[in-house]
Amino acid sequence: MIRITIIGSGNVAQHLIKAFAKSELVEIVQVHSRKKEKLATLLEFDKITDTFEDLKEADMYIIAVSDNSISDVSQQLPFQNRIVVHTSGAASLEVLDSKNRKGVFYPLQTFSKDKDVDFSKVPMCLEAENTFDFRVLEMAAKSISNVVFAINSDQRKALHVSAVFVNNFTNHLYQIGQEICEEHQVPFEILKPLIQETAEKVNTLDPAAAQTGPAKRNDSLTIAAHLDYLNTENQKNIYKILTQSIQNNGKKL
């Protein structure tokens, strides 16, 4: 049995609590949260602490806080030579205080408060300073996910930037599409089958091969008509940048 403590109470922390609660290999010893009531529905109240000095001994401590807080939290931990990991995709191993053995336990997925996630399908990207610690991380990860990778800090940075493009930026484009629909009294629901098909194509086609649309066809009349139709400069600028990028086949502009 791997005994873990989670430090944090945000989206990632809460999803990890739910995932580990179903694991037969991992026991959640404790969770640290500045607002204990945020976790009251997820685990026993006596397992929640708001004081670092009250942290019990565990095999691994998972810091699931904002990137800007990782370093400060790791420095406040009142013990040494234990496995301490963070869950960030952008932060390196080195942001953790060197008094403990450092690692990364990064679930590559988008987490929202009110949306459950099937953790068995979430890629877990792991990094540690030595083989023994990596095995501990690997056993914990495999207890909740079927997709586990050894990923170093540089590779994780590449993954995180890529994830921003395929997830955050894409979702923002959904928002713009919804705004355009609402401006013209068109139900956004009509676009959802197209969104689904576009996402599913990547399972069978390379993204470059799957690309369609007026930019791909170099349909200048349609492109000009779209730019004339859009109401805001922000929408027009995004349309122009993405059109040019597609026409350059992703090469640097």
GROMACS .gro file of C-alpha atoms in nm:
model
  253
    1MET     CA    1   0.000   0.000   0.000
    2ILE     CA    2   0.135   0.343  -0.103
    3ARG     CA    3   0.047   0.612   0.149
    4ILE     CA    4   0.007   0.957  -0.007
    5THR     CA    5  -0.068   1.309   0.108
    6ILE     CA    6  -0.213   1.568  -0.129
    7ILE     CA    7  -0.143   1.937  -0.074
    8GLY     CA    8  -0.405   2.156  -0.240
    9SER     CA    9  -0.779   2.171  -0.291
   10GLY     CA   10  -0.825   2.298  -0.648
   11ASN     CA   11  -0.950   2.110  -0.954
   12VAL     CA   12  -0.644   1.884  -0.994
   13ALA     CA   13  -0.631   1.801  -0.623
   14GLN     CA   14  -1.001   1.717  -0.608
   15HIS     CA   15  -0.987   1.494  -0.916
   16LEU     CA   16  -0.682   1.313  -0.773
   17ILE     CA   17  -0.865   1.259  -0.444
   18LYS     CA   18  -1.158   1.103  -0.630
   19ALA     CA   19  -0.927   0.883  -0.841
   20PHE     CA   20  -0.714   0.759  -0.551
   21ALA     CA   21  -1.024   0.689  -0.344
   22LYS     CA   22  -1.105   0.412  -0.594
   23SER     CA   23  -0.752   0.265  -0.591
   24GLU     CA   24  -0.679  -0.055  -0.402
   25LEU     CA   25  -0.306   0.019  -0.398
   26VAL     CA   26  -0.309   0.376  -0.264
   27GLU     CA   27  -0.425   0.514   0.068
   28ILE     CA   28  -0.486   0.886   0.111
   29VAL     CA   29  -0.331   0.961   0.449
   30GLN     CA   30  -0.410   1.329   0.453
   31VAL     CA   31  -0.497   1.634   0.244
   32HIS     CA   32  -0.375   1.985   0.320
   33SER     CA   33  -0.610   2.270   0.237
   34ARG     CA   34  -0.625   2.628   0.359
   35LYS     CA   35  -1.005   2.600   0.333
   36LYS     CA   36  -1.093   2.265   0.487
   37GLU     CA   37  -1.462   2.296   0.400
   38LYS     CA   38  -1.381   2.275   0.027
   39LEU     CA   39  -1.298   1.906   0.069
   40ALA     CA   40  -1.561   1.809   0.325
   41THR     CA   41  -1.766   1.610   0.072
   42LEU     CA   42  -1.467   1.419  -0.067
   43LEU     CA   43  -1.309   1.256   0.238
   44GLU     CA   44  -1.327   1.225   0.615
   45PHE     CA   45  -1.287   1.561   0.789
   46ASP     CA   46  -1.018   1.425   1.022
   47LYS     CA   47  -0.798   1.361   0.718
   48ILE     CA   48  -0.797   1.731   0.625
   49THR     CA   49  -0.548   1.974   0.778
   50ASP     CA   50  -0.472   2.341   0.720
   51THR     CA   51  -0.137   2.332   0.899
   52PHE     CA   52   0.189   2.206   0.749
   53GLU     CA   53   0.321   2.114   1.094
   54ASP     CA   54   0.037   1.862   1.129
   55LEU     CA   55   0.129   1.665   0.816
   56LYS     CA   56   0.162   1.295   0.889
   57GLU     CA   57   0.429   1.066   0.747
   58ALA     CA   58   0.353   0.935   0.398
   59ASP     CA   59   0.535   0.763   0.113
   60MET     CA   60   0.468   1.048  -0.127
   61TYR     CA   61   0.349   1.408  -0.102
   62ILE     CA   62   0.170   1.552  -0.405
   63ILE     CA   63   0.173   1.932  -0.433
   64ALA     CA   64  -0.131   2.022  -0.645
   65VAL     CA   65  -0.133   2.401  -0.629
   66SER     CA   66  -0.084   2.686  -0.878
   67ASP     CA   67   0.254   2.696  -1.051
   68ASN     CA   68   0.346   3.020  -0.873
   69SER     CA   69   0.295   2.856  -0.533
   70ILE     CA   70   0.484   2.528  -0.583
   71SER     CA   71   0.824   2.656  -0.471
   72ASP     CA   72   0.689   2.832  -0.162
   73VAL     CA   73   0.482   2.530  -0.054
   74SER     CA   74   0.774   2.291  -0.097
   75GLN     CA   75   0.992   2.516   0.119
   76GLN     CA   76   0.733   2.517   0.398
   77LEU     CA   77   0.719   2.139   0.432
   78PRO     CA   78   0.856   2.052   0.781
   79PHE     CA   79   1.047   1.738   0.687
   80GLN     CA   80   1.338   1.617   0.474
   81ASN     CA   81   1.436   1.328   0.244
   82ARG     CA   82   1.083   1.229   0.148
   83ILE     CA   83   0.931   1.202  -0.201
   84VAL     CA   84   0.769   1.535  -0.290
   85VAL     CA   85   0.618   1.585  -0.636
   86HIS     CA   86   0.420   1.855  -0.814
   87THR     CA   87   0.146   1.817  -1.076
   88SER     CA   88   0.241   2.102  -1.311
   89GLY     CA   89   0.297   2.065  -1.683
   90ALA     CA   90   0.492   2.389  -1.712
   91ALA     CA   91   0.713   2.388  -1.400
   92SER     CA   92   1.043   2.202  -1.396
   93LEU     CA   93   1.163   1.955  -1.137
   94GLU     CA   94   1.395   2.223  -1.000
   95VAL     CA   95   1.120   2.444  -0.854
   96LEU     CA   96   1.087   2.197  -0.567
   97ASP     CA   97   1.299   2.250  -0.257
   98SER     CA   98   1.607   2.028  -0.257
   99LYS     CA   99   1.565   1.920   0.107
  100ASN     CA  100   1.332   1.646  -0.024
  101ARG     CA  101   1.352   1.399  -0.314
  102LYS     CA  102   1.191   1.569  -0.609
  103GLY     CA  103   0.950   1.437  -0.869
  104VAL     CA  104   0.665   1.523  -1.105
  105PHE     CA  105   0.323   1.357  -1.116
  106TYR     CA  106   0.156   1.537  -1.409
  107PRO     CA  107  -0.189   1.429  -1.531
  108LEU     CA  108  -0.221   1.562  -1.886
  109GLN     CA  109  -0.589   1.648  -1.896
  110THR     CA  110  -0.823   1.944  -1.863
  111PHE     CA  111  -1.001   1.944  -1.528
  112SER     CA  112  -1.320   2.135  -1.456
  113LYS     CA  113  -1.492   2.148  -1.119
  114ASP     CA  114  -1.826   2.001  -1.225
  115LYS     CA  115  -1.710   1.756  -1.493
  116ASP     CA  116  -1.605   1.405  -1.395
  117VAL     CA  117  -1.304   1.253  -1.571
  118ASP     CA  118  -1.230   0.887  -1.645
  119PHE     CA  119  -0.885   0.880  -1.486
  120SER     CA  120  -0.805   0.541  -1.640
  121LYS     CA  121  -0.765   0.724  -1.973
  122VAL     CA  122  -0.565   1.021  -1.842
  123PRO     CA  123  -0.196   1.016  -1.949
  124MET     CA  124   0.025   1.036  -1.642
  125CYS     CA  125   0.365   1.197  -1.709
  126LEU     CA  126   0.623   1.108  -1.445
  127GLU     CA  127   0.971   1.227  -1.354
  128ALA     CA  128   1.194   1.151  -1.056
  129GLU     CA  129   1.556   1.191  -0.952
  130ASN     CA  130   1.626   0.821  -0.903
  131THR     CA  131   1.491   0.482  -1.010
  132PHE     CA  132   1.342   0.387  -0.673
  133ASP     CA  133   1.136   0.706  -0.645
  134PHE     CA  134   1.023   0.671  -1.005
  135ARG     CA  135   0.892   0.320  -0.930
  136VAL     CA  136   0.686   0.457  -0.640
  137LEU     CA  137   0.539   0.725  -0.868
  138GLU     CA  138   0.479   0.466  -1.138
  139MET     CA  139   0.293   0.228  -0.905
  140ALA     CA  140   0.073   0.512  -0.778
  141ALA     CA  141   0.005   0.633  -1.133
  142LYS     CA  142  -0.077   0.285  -1.265
  143SER     CA  143  -0.324   0.236  -0.981
  144ILE     CA  144  -0.545   0.509  -1.133
  145SER     CA  145  -0.444   0.526  -1.501
  146ASN     CA  146  -0.373   0.285  -1.786
  147VAL     CA  147  -0.158   0.542  -1.967
  148VAL     CA  148   0.173   0.617  -1.792
  149PHE     CA  149   0.486   0.776  -1.941
  150ALA     CA  150   0.836   0.871  -1.826
  151ILE     CA  151   0.865   1.237  -1.935
  152ASN     CA  152   1.150   1.471  -1.845
  153SER     CA  153   1.110   1.842  -1.772
  154ASP     CA  154   1.194   1.957  -2.125
  155GLN     CA  155   0.957   1.705  -2.283
  156ARG     CA  156   0.684   1.803  -2.040
  157LYS     CA  157   0.726   2.168  -2.136
  158ALA     CA  158   0.675   2.071  -2.503
  159LEU     CA  159   0.366   1.870  -2.408
  160HIS     CA  160   0.223   2.155  -2.205
  161VAL     CA  161   0.267   2.410  -2.485
  162SER     CA  162   0.112   2.162  -2.730
  163ALA     CA  163  -0.176   2.106  -2.489
  164VAL     CA  164  -0.244   2.481  -2.476
  165PHE     CA  165  -0.282   2.480  -2.856
  166VAL     CA  166  -0.503   2.170  -2.881
  167ASN     CA  167  -0.712   2.241  -2.570
  168ASN     CA  168  -0.710   2.597  -2.438
  169PHE     CA  169  -0.686   2.774  -2.772
  170THR     CA  170  -0.930   2.534  -2.935
  171ASN     CA  171  -1.183   2.589  -2.656
  172HIS     CA  172  -1.145   2.965  -2.700
  173LEU     CA  173  -1.231   2.921  -3.068
  174TYR     CA  174  -1.543   2.730  -2.959
  175GLN     CA  175  -1.634   3.034  -2.751
  176ILE     CA  176  -1.589   3.269  -3.048
  177GLY     CA  177  -1.798   3.037  -3.265
  178GLN     CA  178  -2.071   3.036  -3.002
  179GLU     CA  179  -2.066   3.417  -2.981
  180ILE     CA  180  -2.103   3.447  -3.359
  181CYS     CA  181  -2.395   3.202  -3.354
  182GLU     CA  182  -2.569   3.387  -3.071
  183GLU     CA  183  -2.524   3.723  -3.245
  184HIS     CA  184  -2.726   3.586  -3.537
  185GLN     CA  185  -2.978   3.373  -3.344
  186VAL     CA  186  -2.831   3.041  -3.461
  187PRO     CA  187  -2.825   2.751  -3.210
  188PHE     CA  188  -2.465   2.659  -3.121
  189GLU     CA  189  -2.591   2.299  -3.084
  190ILE     CA  190  -2.586   2.270  -3.465
  191LEU     CA  191  -2.203   2.285  -3.460
  192LYS     CA  192  -2.152   2.014  -3.197
  193PRO     CA  193  -2.154   1.714  -3.439
  194LEU     CA  194  -1.888   1.897  -3.645
  195ILE     CA  195  -1.680   1.957  -3.332
  196GLN     CA  196  -1.711   1.590  -3.238
  197GLU     CA  197  -1.614   1.465  -3.584
  198THR     CA  198  -1.313   1.698  -3.596
  199ALA     CA  199  -1.191   1.566  -3.260
  200GLU     CA  200  -1.245   1.203  -3.361
  201LYS     CA  201  -1.053   1.239  -3.689
  202VAL     CA  202  -0.723   1.267  -3.504
  203ASN     CA  203  -0.764   0.902  -3.400
  204THR     CA  204  -0.734   0.787  -3.762
  205LEU     CA  205  -0.576   1.074  -3.956
  206ASP     CA  206  -0.268   1.291  -3.915
  207PRO     CA  207  -0.389   1.647  -3.837
  208ALA     CA  208  -0.224   1.783  -4.152
  209ALA     CA  209  -0.407   1.525  -4.365
  210ALA     CA  210  -0.739   1.601  -4.194
  211GLN     CA  211  -0.721   1.977  -4.261
  212THR     CA  212  -1.010   2.114  -4.470
  213GLY     CA  213  -1.175   2.453  -4.524
  214PRO     CA  214  -1.134   2.770  -4.731
  215ALA     CA  215  -0.775   2.837  -4.616
  216LYS     CA  216  -0.669   2.485  -4.720
  217ARG     CA  217  -0.843   2.529  -5.059
  218ASN     CA  218  -0.707   2.884  -5.095
  219ASP     CA  219  -1.066   2.998  -5.151
  220SER     CA  220  -0.994   3.370  -5.151
  221LEU     CA  221  -1.355   3.478  -5.221
  222THR     CA  222  -1.490   3.289  -4.920
  223ILE     CA  223  -1.207   3.415  -4.697
  224ALA     CA  224  -1.276   3.776  -4.798
  225ALA     CA  225  -1.649   3.729  -4.740
  226HIS     CA  226  -1.588   3.582  -4.394
  227LEU     CA  227  -1.359   3.871  -4.295
  228ASP     CA  228  -1.619   4.121  -4.415
  229TYR     CA  229  -1.890   3.942  -4.216
  230LEU     CA  230  -1.707   3.927  -3.882
  231ASN     CA  231  -1.801   4.206  -3.642
  232THR     CA  232  -1.493   4.256  -3.424
  233GLU     CA  233  -1.126   4.324  -3.492
  234ASN     CA  234  -1.032   4.044  -3.253
  235GLN     CA  235  -1.231   3.791  -3.458
  236LYS     CA  236  -1.088   3.925  -3.784
  237ASN     CA  237  -0.728   3.911  -3.655
  238ILE     CA  238  -0.762   3.554  -3.528
  239TYR     CA  239  -0.921   3.449  -3.858
  240LYS     CA  240  -0.635   3.608  -4.056
  241ILE     CA  241  -0.358   3.455  -3.842
  242LEU     CA  242  -0.505   3.104  -3.854
  243THR     CA  243  -0.577   3.131  -4.227
  244GLN     CA  244  -0.219   3.237  -4.299
  245SER     CA  245  -0.081   2.960  -4.077
  246ILE     CA  246  -0.288   2.695  -4.260
  247GLN     CA  247  -0.183   2.831  -4.597
  248ASN     CA  248   0.181   2.816  -4.487
  249ASN     CA  249   0.124   2.459  -4.369
  250GLY     CA  250   0.225   2.544  -4.014
  251LYS     CA  251   0.562   2.699  -4.105
  252LYS     CA  252   0.687   3.004  -3.921
  253LEU     CA  253   0.518   3.317  -4.052
   0.00000   0.00000   0.00000
